[in-house]
mmCIF file of C-alpha atoms in Angstrom:
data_model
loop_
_atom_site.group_PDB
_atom_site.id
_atom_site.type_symbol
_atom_site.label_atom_id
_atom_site.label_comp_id
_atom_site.label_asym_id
_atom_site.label_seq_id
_atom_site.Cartn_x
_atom_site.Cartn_y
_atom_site.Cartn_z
ATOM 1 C CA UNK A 1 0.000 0.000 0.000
ATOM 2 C CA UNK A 2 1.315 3.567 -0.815
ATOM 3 C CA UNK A 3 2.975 5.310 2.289
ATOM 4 C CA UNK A 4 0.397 7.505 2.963
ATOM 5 C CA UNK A 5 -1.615 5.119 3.738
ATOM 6 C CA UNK A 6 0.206 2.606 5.684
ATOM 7 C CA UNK A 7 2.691 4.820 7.493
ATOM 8 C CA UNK A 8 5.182 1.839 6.867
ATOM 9 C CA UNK A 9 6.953 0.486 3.545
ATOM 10 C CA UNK A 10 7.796 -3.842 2.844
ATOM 11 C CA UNK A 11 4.801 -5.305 4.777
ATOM 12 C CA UNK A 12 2.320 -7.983 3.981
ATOM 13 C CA UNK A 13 -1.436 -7.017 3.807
ATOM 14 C CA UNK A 14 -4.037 -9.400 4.185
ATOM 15 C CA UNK A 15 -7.766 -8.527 3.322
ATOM 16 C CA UNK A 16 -11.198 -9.706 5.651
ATOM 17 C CA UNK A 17 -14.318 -8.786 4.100
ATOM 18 C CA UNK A 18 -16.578 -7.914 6.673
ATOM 19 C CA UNK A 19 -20.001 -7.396 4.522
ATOM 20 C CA UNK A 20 -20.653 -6.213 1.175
ATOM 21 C CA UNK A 21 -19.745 -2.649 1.415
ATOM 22 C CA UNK A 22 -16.582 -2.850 4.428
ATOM 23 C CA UNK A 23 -13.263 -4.421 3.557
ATOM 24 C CA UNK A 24 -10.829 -4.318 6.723
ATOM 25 C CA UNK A 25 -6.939 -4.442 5.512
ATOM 26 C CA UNK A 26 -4.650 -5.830 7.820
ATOM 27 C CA UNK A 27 -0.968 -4.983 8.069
ATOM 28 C CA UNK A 28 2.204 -6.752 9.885
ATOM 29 C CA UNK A 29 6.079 -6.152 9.424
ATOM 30 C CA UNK A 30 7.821 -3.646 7.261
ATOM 31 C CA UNK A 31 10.129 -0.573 8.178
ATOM 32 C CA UNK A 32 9.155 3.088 9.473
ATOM 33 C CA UNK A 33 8.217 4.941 6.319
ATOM 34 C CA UNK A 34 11.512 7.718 6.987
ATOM 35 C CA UNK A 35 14.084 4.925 5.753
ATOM 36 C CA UNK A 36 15.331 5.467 2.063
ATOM 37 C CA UNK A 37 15.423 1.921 -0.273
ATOM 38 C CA UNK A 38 19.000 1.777 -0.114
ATOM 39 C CA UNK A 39 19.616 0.844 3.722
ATOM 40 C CA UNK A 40 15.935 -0.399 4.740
ATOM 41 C CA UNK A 41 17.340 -3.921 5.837
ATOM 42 C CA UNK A 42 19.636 -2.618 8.638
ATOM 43 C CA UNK A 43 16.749 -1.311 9.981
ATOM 44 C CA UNK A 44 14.620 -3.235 12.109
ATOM 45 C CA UNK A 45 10.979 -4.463 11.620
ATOM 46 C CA UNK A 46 7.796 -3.238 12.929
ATOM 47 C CA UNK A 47 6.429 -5.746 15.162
ATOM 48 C CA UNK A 48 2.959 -4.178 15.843
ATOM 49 C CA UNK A 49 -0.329 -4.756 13.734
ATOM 50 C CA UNK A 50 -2.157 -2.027 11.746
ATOM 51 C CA UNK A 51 -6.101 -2.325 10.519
ATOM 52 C CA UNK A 52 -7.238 0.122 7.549
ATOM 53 C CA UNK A 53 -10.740 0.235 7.621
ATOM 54 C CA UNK A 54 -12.088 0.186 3.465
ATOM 55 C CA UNK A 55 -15.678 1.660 2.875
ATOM 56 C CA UNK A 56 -17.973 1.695 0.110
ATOM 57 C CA UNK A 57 -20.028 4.931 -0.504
ATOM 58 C CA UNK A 58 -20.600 4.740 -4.177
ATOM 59 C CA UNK A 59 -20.086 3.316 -7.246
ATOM 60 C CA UNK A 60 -16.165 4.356 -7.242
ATOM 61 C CA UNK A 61 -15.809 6.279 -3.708
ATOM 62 C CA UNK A 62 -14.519 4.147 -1.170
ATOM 63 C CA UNK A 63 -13.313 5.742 2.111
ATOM 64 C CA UNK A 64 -10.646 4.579 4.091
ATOM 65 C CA UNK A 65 -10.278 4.864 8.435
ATOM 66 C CA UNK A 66 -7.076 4.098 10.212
ATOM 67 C CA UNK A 67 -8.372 1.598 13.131
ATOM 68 C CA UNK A 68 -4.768 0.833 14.550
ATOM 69 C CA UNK A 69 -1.413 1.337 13.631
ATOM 70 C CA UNK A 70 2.187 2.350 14.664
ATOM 71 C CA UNK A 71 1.254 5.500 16.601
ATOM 72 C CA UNK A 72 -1.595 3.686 17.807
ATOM 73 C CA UNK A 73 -0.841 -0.199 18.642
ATOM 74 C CA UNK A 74 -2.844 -2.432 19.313
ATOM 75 C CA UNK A 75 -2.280 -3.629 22.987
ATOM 76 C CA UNK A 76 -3.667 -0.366 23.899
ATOM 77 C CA UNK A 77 -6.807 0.216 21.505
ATOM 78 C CA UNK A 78 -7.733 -2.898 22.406
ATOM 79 C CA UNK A 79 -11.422 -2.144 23.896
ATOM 80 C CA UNK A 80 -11.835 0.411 20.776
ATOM 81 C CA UNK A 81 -10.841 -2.394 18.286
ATOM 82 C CA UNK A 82 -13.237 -5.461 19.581
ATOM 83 C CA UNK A 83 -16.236 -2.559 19.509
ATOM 84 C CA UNK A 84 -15.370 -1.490 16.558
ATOM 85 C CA UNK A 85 -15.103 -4.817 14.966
ATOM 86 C CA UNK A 86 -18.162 -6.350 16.414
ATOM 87 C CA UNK A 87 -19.961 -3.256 15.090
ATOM 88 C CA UNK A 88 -18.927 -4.277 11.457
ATOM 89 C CA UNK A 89 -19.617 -7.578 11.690
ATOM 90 C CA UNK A 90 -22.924 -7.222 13.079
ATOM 91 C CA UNK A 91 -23.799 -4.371 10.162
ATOM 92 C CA UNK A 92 -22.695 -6.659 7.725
ATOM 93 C CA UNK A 93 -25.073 -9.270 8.307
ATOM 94 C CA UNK A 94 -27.670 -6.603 8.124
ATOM 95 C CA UNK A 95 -26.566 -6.078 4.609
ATOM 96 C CA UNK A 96 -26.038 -9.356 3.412
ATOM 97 C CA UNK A 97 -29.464 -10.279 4.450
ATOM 98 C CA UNK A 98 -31.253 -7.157 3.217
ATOM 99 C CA UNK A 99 -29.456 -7.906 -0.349
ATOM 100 C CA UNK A 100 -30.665 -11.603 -0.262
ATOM 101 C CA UNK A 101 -34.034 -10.720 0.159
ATOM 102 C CA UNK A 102 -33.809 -7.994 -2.411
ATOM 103 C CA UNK A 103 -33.145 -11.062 -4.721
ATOM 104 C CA UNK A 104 -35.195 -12.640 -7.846
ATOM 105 C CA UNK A 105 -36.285 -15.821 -6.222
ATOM 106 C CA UNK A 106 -35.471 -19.501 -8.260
ATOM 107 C CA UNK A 107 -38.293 -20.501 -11.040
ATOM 108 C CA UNK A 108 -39.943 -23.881 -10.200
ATOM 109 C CA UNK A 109 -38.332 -27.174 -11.002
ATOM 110 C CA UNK A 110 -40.300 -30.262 -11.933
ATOM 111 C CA UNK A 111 -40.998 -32.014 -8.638
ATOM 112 C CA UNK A 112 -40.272 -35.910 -10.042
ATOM 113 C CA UNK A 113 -37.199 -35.041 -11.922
ATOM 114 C CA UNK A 114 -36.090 -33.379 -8.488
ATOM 115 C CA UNK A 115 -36.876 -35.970 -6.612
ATOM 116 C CA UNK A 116 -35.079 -38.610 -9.202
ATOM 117 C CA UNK A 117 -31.704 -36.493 -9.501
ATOM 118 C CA UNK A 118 -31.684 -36.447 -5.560
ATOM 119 C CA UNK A 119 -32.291 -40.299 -5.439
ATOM 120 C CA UNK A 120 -29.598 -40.705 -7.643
ATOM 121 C CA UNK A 121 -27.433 -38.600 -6.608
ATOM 122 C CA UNK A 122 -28.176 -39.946 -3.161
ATOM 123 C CA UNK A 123 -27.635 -43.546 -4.293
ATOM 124 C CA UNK A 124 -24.243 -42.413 -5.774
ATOM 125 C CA UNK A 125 -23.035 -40.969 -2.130
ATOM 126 C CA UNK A 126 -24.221 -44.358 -1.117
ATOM 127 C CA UNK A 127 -22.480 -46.141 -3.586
ATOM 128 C CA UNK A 128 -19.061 -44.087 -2.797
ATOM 129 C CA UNK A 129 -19.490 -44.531 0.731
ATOM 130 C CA UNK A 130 -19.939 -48.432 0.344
ATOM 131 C CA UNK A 131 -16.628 -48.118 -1.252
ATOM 132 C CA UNK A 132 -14.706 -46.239 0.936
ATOM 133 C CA UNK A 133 -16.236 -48.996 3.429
ATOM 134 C CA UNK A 134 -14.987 -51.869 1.798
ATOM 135 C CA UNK A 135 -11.547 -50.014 1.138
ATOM 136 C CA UNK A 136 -11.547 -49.494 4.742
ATOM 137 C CA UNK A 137 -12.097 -52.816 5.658
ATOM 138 C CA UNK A 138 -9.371 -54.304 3.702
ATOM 139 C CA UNK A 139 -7.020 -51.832 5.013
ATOM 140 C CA UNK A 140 -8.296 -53.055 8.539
ATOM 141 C CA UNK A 141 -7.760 -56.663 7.587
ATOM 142 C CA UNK A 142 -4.381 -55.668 6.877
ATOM 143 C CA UNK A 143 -3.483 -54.208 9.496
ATOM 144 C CA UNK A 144 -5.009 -57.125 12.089
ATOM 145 C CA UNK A 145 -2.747 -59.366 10.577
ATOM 146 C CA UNK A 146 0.325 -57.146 10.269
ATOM 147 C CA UNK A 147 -0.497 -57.138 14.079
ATOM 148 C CA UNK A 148 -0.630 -60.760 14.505
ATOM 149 C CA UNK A 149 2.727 -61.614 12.740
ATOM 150 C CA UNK A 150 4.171 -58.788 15.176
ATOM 151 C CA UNK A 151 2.396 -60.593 18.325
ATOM 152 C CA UNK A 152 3.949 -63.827 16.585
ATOM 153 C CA UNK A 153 7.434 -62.461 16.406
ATOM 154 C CA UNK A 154 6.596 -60.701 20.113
ATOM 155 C CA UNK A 155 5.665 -63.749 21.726
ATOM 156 C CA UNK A 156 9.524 -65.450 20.283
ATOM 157 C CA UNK A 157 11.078 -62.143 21.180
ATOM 158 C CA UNK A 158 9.647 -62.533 24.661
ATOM 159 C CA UNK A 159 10.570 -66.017 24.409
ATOM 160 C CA UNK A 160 14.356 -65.386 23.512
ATOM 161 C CA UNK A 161 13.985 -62.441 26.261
ATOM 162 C CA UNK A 162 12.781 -64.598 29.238
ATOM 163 C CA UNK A 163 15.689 -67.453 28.061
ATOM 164 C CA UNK A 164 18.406 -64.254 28.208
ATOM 165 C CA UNK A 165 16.579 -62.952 31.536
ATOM 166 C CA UNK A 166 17.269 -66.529 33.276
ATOM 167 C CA UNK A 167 20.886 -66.705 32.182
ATOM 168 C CA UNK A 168 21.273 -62.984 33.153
ATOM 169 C CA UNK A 169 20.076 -63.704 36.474
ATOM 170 C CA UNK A 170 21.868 -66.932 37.013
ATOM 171 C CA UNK A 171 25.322 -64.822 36.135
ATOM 172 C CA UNK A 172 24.005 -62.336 38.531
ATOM 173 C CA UNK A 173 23.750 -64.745 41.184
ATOM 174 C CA UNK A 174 26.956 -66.197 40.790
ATOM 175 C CA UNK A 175 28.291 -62.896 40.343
ATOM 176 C CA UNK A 176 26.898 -62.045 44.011
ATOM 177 C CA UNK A 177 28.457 -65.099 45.293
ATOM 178 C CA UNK A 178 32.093 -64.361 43.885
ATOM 179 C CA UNK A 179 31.541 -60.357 45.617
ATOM 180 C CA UNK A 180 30.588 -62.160 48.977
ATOM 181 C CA UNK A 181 33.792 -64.566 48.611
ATOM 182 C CA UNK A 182 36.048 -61.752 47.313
ATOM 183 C CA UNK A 183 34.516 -59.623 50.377
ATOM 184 C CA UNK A 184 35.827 -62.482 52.681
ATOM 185 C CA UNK A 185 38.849 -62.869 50.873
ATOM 186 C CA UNK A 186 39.654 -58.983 51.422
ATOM 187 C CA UNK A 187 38.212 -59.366 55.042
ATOM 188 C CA UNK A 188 41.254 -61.718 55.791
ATOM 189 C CA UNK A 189 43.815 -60.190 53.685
ATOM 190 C CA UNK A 190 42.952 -57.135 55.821
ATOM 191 C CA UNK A 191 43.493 -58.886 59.140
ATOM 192 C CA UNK A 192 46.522 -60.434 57.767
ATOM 193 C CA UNK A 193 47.825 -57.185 56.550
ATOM 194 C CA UNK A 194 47.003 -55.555 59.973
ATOM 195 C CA UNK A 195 48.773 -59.026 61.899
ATOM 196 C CA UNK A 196 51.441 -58.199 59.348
ATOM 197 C CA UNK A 197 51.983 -54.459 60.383
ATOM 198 C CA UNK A 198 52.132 -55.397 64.405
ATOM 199 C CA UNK A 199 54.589 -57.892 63.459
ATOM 200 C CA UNK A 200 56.916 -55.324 61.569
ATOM 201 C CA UNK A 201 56.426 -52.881 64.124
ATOM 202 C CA UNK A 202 57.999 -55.294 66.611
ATOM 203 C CA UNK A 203 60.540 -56.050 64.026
ATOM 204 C CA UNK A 204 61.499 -52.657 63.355
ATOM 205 C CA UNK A 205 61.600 -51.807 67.792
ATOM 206 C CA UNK A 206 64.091 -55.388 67.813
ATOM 207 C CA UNK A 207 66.182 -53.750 64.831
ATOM 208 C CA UNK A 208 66.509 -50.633 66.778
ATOM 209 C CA UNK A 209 67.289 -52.060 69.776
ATOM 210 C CA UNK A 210 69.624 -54.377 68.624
ATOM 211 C CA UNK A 211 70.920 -51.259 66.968
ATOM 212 C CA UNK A 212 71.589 -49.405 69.631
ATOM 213 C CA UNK A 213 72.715 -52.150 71.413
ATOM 214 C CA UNK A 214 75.356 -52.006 68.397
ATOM 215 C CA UNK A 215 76.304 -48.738 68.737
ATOM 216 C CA UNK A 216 77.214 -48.700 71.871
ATOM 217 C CA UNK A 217 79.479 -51.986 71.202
ATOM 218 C CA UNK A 218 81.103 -50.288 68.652
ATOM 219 C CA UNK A 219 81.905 -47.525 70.966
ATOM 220 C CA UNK A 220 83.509 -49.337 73.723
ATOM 221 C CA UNK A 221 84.956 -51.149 70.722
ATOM 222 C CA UNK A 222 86.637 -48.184 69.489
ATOM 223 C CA UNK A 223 87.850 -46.451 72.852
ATOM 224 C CA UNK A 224 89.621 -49.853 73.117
ATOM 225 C CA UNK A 225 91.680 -49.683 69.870
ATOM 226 C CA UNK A 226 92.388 -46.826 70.937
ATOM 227 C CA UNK A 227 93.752 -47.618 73.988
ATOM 228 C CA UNK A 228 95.636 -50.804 72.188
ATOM 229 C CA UNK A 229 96.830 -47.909 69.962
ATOM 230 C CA UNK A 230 97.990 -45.344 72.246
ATOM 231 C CA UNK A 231 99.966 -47.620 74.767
ATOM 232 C CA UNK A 232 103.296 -48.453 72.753
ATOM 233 C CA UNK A 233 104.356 -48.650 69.265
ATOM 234 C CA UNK A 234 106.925 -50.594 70.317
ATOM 235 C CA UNK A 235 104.480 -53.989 71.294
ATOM 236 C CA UNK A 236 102.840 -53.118 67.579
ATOM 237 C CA UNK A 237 106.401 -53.093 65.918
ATOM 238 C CA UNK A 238 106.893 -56.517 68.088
ATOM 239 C CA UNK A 239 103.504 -57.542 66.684
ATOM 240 C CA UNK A 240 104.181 -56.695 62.872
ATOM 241 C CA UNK A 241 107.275 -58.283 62.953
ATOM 242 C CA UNK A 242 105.782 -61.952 63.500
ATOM 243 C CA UNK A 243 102.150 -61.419 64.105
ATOM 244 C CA UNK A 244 99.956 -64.333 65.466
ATOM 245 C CA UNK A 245 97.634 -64.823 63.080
ATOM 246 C CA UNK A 246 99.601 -65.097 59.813
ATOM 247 C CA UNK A 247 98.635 -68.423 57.828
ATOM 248 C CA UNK A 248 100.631 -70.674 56.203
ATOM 249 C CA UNK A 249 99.561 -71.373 52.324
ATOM 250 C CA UNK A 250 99.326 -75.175 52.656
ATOM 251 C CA UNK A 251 96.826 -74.971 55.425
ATOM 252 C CA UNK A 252 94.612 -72.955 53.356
ATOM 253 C CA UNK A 253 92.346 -74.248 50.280
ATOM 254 C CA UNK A 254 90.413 -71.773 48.033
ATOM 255 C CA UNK A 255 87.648 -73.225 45.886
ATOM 256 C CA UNK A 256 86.279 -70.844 43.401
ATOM 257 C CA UNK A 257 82.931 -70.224 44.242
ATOM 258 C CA UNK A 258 81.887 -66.733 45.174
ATOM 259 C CA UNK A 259 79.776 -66.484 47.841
ATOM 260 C CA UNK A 260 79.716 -62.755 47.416
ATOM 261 C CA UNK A 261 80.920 -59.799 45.453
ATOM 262 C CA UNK A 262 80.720 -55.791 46.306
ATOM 263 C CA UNK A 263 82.766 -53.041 46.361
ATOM 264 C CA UNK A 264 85.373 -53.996 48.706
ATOM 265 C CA UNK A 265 86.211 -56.831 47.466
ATOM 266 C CA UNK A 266 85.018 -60.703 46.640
ATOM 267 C CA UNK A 267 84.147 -63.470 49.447
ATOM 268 C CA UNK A 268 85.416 -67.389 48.373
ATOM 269 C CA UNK A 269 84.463 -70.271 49.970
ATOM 270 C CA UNK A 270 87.375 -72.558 51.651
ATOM 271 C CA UNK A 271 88.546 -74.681 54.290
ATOM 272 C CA UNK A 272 91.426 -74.289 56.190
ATOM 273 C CA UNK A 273 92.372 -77.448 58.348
ATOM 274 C CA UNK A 274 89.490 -79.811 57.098
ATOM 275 C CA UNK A 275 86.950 -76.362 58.658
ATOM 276 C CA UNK A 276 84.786 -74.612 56.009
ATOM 277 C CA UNK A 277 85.898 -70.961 56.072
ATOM 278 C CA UNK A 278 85.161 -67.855 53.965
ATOM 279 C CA UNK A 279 88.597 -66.305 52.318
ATOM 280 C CA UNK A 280 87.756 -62.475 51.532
ATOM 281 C CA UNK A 281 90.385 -60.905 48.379
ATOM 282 C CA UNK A 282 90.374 -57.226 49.008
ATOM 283 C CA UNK A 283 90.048 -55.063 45.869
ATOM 284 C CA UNK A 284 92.579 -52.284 47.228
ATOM 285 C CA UNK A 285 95.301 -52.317 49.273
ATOM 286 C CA UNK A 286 97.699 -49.976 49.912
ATOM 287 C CA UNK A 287 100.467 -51.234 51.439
ATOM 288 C CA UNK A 288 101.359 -54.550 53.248
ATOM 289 C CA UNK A 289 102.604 -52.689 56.474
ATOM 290 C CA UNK A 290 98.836 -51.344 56.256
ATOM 291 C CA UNK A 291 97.144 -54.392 55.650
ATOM 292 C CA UNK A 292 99.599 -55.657 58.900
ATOM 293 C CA UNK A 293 98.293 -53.036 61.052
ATOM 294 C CA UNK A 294 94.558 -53.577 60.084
ATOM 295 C CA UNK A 295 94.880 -57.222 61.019
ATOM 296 C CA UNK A 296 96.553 -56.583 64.388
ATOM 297 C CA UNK A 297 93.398 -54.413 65.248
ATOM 298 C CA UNK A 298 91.148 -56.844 64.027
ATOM 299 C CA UNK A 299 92.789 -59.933 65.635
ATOM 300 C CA UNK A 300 92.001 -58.386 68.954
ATOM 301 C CA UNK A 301 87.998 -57.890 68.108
ATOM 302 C CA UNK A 302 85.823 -59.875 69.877
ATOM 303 C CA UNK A 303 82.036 -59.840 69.896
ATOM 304 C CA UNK A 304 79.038 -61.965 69.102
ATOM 305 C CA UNK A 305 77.585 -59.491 66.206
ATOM 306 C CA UNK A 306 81.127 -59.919 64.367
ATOM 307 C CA UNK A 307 82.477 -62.402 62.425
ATOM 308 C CA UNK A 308 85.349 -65.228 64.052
ATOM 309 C CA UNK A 309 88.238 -63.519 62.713
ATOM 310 C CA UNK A 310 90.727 -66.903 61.958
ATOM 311 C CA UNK A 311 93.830 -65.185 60.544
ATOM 312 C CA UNK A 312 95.043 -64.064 56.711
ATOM 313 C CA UNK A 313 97.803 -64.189 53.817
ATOM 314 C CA UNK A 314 100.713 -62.025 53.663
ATOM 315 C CA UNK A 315 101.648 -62.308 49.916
ATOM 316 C CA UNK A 316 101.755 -60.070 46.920
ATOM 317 C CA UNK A 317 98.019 -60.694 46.829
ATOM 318 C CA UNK A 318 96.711 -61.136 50.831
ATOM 319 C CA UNK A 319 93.323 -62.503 51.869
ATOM 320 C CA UNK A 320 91.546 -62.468 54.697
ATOM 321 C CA UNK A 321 90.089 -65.455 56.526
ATOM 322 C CA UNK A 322 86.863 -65.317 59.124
ATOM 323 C CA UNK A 323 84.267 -67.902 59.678
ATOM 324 C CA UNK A 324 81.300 -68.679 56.875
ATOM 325 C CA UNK A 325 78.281 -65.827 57.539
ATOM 326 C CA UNK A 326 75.517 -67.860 58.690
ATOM 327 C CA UNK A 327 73.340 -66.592 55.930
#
């Protein structure tokens, strides 16, 4: 509709005739008539609803009445617009019926041919509706026995279904009884793990007893070689000259199995008079005067925690001979 009109450009009209002389236009959407055609869609649409009002005076004069628009929505003419429209309405039917009875009335039809064409054509609704019947009841026959293949098929589904239900809950049962034995199982472990614990804590207060116990052996242990040490280097020249606890070669036999190997050195098993002894081959050694004096100090250890010290080897390679560990 032309702007002056509508108050609104690029909106859809849609047209109620309300009687035979009152059209009512109805208009939704568009853009506010003050935007040019080049940038109209970056502005935004009109959401409210606007009713022109069309009426007939004459032969070409029809008048036209803004009911609602833009400056006047609809939300508030409400009241206005349901009187207004109700008014039409109802004057319309006043002037559809004064033109019907304004009208030529219908010459007279023979009665019998009447009467046969409505026979007929009531026979012929009959006819169709016998057929649409009949179509219906085929499509119904259909479908009762599309439904009783799928009951079919349900009944094995179920059948399959109850068969996988039992084995489900027989696995589920025996599932139940493997959680109840693994519950025992951890039940125990627990209490052994906790028996376990006690019995490592008493371990662990023996090991520190026993290494205290150690300590202060060592320490009595040490303020003797020093004592040993401090009273003449004249006895411990006497002593390196022909020490005590030198062994003679063919008392000693060396087999060649290695009871042990670290950094010091490597432990061999042998006997030395017919007794089963363990023969110790230092890695380093300095000097034999060194390896004299160590052996003097040792030779005059004594203790239960250390091993029987039985003598050693003064050659170009010594050893060192003590009792077998008991481990």
């Amino acid at each position: 509709l032309p702007v002056s009109v509508a108050s609104r450009l690029y909106h859809s009209v849609s047209a109620f005739t309300l009687g035979p002389h009152c059209i009512w236009l109805v208009l939704f959407g568009g853009v506010s008539d003050i935007v040019d055609d080049k940038d109209w869609q970056e502005q935004s649409m009109l959401s409210n609803t606007a009713v022109i009002e069309l009426v007939k005076r004459g032969e070409q004069d029809w008048v036209s009445a803004v009911i609602t628009n833009s400056s006047n929505p609809l939300p508030n003419a409400v009241e206005d617009y349901v009187r207004k429209l109700n008014d039409r309405v109802f004057q319309g039917r006043k002037d559809w019926v004064s033109i019907t009875t304004k009208l030529p009335s219908f010459l007279p039809v023979d009665e019998e041919k009447s009467r046969a064409e409505r026979a007929e054509h009531r026979a012929d609704v009959a006819e169709q509706q016998v057929s649409e019947f009949r179509k219906l009841v085929e499509e119904s026959q259909l479908v009762v026995t599309q439904v009783k293949n799928d009951a079919v098929k349900e009944r094995k589904n179920s059948s399959s279904l109850y068969g996988d239900l039992s084995d489900a809950r027989k696995r589920a049962l025996k599932a139940e009884t493997d959680y109840r034995k693994a519950n025992e199982e951890a039940f125990k472990a627990k209490n052994e793990a906790k028996r376990l614990e006690g019995e490592l804590a008493e371990a662990e207060r023996k090991l520190e007893e026993l290494q205290d116990e150690m300590r202060e052996e060592m320490m009595k242990i040490r303020s003797e070689l020093h004592s040993l040490q401090s009273t003449s280097t004249s006895s411990t020249a006497l002593s390196l000259e022909s020490p005590e606890w030198v062994l003679k070669n063919e008392d000693l036999q060396i087999c060649d199995k290695v009871l042990i190997r670290s950094r010091s050195g490597e432990i061999h098993l042998g006997t030395f008079r017919g007794a089963k002894v363990a023969v110790k081959y230092p890695h380093k050694v300095t000097s034999l005067k060194e390896f004299t004096k160590a052996m003097n100090i040792i030779s005059n250890l004594h203790h239960p925690n250390l091993l029987l010290f039985i003598g050693a080897l003064l050659c170009e390679n010594p050893v060192i001979v003590t009792e077998v560990p008991p481990s």
